[in-house]
PDB file of C-alpha atoms in Angstrom:
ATOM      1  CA  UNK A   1      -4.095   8.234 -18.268  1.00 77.00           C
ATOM      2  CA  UNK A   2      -3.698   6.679 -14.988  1.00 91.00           C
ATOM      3  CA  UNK A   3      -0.871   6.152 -13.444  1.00 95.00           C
ATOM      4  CA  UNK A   4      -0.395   3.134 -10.581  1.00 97.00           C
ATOM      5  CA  UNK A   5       1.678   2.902  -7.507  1.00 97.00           C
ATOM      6  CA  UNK A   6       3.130  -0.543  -6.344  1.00 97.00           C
ATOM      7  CA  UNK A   7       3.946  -1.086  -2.877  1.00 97.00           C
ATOM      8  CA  UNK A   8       6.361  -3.789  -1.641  1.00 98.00           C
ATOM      9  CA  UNK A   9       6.816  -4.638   1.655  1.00 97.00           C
ATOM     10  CA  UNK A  10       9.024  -7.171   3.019  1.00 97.00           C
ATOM     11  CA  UNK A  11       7.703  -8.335   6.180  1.00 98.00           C
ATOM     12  CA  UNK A  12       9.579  -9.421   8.671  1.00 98.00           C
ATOM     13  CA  UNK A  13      10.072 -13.673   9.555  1.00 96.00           C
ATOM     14  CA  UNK A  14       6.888 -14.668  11.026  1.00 96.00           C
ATOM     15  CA  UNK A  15       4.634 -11.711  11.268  1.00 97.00           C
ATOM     16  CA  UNK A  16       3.055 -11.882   7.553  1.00 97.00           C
ATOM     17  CA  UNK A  17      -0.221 -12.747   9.028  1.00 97.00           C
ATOM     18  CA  UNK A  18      -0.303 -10.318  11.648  1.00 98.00           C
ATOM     19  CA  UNK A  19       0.669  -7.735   9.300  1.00 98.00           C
ATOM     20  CA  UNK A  20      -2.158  -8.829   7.005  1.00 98.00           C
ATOM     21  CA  UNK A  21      -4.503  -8.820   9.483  1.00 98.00           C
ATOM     22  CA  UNK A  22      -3.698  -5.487  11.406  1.00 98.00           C
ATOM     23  CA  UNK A  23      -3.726  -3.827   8.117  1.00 98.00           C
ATOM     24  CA  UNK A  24      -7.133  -5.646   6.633  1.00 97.00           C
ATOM     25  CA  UNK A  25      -8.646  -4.238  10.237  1.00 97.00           C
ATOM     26  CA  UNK A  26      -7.433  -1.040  10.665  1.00 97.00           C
ATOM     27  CA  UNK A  27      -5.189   0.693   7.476  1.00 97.00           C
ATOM     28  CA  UNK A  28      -7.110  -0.401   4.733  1.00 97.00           C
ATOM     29  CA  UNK A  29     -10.307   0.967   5.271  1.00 97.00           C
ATOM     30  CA  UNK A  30      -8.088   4.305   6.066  1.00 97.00           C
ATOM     31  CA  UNK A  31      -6.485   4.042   3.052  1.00 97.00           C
ATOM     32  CA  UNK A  32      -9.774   3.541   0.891  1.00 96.00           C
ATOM     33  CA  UNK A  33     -11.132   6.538   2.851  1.00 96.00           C
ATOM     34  CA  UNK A  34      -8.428   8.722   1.998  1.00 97.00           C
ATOM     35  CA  UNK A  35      -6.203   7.978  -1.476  1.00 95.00           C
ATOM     36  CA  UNK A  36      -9.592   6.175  -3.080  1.00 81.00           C
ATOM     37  CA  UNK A  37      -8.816   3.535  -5.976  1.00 94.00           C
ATOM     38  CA  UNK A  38      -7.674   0.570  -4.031  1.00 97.00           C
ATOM     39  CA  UNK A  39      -6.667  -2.291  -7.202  1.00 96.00           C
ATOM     40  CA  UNK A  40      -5.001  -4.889  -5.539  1.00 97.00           C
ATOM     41  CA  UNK A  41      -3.500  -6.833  -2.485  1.00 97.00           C
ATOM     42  CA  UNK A  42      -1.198  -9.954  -2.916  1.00 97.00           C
ATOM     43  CA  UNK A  43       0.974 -11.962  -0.697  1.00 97.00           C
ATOM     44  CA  UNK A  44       3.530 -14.069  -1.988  1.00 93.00           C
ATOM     45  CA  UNK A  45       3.490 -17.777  -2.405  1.00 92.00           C
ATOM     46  CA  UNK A  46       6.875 -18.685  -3.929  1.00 94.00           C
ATOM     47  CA  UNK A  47       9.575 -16.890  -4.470  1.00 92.00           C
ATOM     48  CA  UNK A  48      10.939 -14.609  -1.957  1.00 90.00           C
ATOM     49  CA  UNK A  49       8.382 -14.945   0.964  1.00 94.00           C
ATOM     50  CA  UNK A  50       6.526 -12.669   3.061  1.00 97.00           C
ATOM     51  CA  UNK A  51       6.157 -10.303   0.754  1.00 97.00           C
ATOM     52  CA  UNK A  52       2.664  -7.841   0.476  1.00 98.00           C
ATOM     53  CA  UNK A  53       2.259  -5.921  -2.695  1.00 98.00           C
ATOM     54  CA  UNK A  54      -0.441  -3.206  -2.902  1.00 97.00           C
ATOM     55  CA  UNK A  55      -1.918  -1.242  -6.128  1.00 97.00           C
ATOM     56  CA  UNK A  56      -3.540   1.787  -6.008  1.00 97.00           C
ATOM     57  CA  UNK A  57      -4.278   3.897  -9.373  1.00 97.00           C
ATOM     58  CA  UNK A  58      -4.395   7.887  -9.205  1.00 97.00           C
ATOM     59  CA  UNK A  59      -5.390  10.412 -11.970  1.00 95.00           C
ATOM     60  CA  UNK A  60      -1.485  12.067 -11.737  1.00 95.00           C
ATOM     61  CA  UNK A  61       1.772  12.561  -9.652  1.00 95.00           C
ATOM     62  CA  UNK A  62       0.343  15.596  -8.349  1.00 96.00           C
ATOM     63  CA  UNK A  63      -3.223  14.110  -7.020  1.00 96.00           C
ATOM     64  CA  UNK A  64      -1.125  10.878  -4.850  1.00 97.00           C
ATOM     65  CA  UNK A  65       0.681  13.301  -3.148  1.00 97.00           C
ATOM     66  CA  UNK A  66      -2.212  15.486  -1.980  1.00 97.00           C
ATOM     67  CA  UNK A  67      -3.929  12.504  -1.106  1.00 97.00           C
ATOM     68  CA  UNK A  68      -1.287  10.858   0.628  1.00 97.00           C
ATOM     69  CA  UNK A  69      -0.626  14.387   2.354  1.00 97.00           C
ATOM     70  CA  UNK A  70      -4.194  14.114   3.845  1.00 97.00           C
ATOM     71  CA  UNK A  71      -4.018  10.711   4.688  1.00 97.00           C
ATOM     72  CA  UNK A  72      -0.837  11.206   6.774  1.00 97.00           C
ATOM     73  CA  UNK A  73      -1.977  13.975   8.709  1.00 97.00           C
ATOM     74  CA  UNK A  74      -4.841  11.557   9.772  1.00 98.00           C
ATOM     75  CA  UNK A  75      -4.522  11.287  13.673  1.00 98.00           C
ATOM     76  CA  UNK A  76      -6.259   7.507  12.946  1.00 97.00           C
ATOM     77  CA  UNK A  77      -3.548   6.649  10.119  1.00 97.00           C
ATOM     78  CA  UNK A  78      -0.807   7.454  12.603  1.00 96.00           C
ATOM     79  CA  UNK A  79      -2.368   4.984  14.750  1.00 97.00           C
ATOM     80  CA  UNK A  80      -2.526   2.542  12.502  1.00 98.00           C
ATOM     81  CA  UNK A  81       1.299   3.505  12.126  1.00 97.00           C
ATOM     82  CA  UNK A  82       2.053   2.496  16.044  1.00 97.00           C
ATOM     83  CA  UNK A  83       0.688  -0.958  15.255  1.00 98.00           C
ATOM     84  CA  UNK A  84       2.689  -2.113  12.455  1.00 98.00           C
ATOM     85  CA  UNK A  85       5.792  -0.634  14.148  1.00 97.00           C
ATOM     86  CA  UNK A  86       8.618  -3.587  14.340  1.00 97.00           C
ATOM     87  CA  UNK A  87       6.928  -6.078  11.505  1.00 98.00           C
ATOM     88  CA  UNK A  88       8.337  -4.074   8.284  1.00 97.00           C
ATOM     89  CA  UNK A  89      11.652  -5.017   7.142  1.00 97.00           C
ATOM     90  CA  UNK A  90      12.010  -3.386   3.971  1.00 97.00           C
ATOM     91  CA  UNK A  91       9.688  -1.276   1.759  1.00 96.00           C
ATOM     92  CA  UNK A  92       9.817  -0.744  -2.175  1.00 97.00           C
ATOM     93  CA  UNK A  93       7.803   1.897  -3.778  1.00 97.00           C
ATOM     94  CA  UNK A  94       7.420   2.358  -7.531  1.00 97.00           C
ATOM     95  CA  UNK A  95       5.255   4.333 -10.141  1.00 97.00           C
ATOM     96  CA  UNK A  96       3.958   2.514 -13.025  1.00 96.00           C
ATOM     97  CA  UNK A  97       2.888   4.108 -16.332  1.00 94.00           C
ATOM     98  CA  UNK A  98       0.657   1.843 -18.426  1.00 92.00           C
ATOM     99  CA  UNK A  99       1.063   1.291 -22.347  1.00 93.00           C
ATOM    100  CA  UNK A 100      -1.115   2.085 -24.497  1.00 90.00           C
ATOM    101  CA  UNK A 101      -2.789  -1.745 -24.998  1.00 92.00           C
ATOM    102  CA  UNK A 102      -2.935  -2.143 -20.949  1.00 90.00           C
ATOM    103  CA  UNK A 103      -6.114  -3.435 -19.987  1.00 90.00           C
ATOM    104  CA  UNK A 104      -5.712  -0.877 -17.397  1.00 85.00           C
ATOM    105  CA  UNK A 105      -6.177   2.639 -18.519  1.00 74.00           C
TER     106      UNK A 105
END
């Protein structure tokens, strides 16, 4: 079973689209590179604003942190790190289990 990882980041007052765009350009493709199953990427629209919220899926616990090990040793994602510097205000990281009649497995 799969288990997914959702990322919240609350972006600081004005910079959601340069945030978007600096990470579309230059820390997604990293990130596809290196953890693999990209599922989603959502900004939000009402509610509390400037908000991002990635999904990626991994095989176990023990498989995201290798791969996120590897990524961050990346001289290119620490890089991309030095751009974003200043536009994150707060970040929320959680692990999601799916049940059994989730359309994703």
């Amino acid at each position: 079973m799969m288990i997914y990882e959702e990322r919240d980041y609350r972006i600081k007052a004005g910079k959601l689209a340069e945030f978007v765009k600096i990470y579309g350009e230059h820390g997604l493709p990293l990130q596809k590179e290196h953890l693999g199953s990209f599922i989603a990427y959502f900004t939000t629209e009402i509610g509390e604003l400037n908000h991002v919220v990635a999904l990626w899926a991994y095989d176990s616990l023990d498989q995201r942190a290798a791969k996120r090990k590897a990524m961050l040793a990346d001289p290119r994602w620490q890089d991309y790190l030095k751009r974003v510097d200043g536009l994150i205000d707060i970040q929320d990281t959680r692990i999601l289990t799916p049940v059994s009649y989730s359309p994703l497995q």
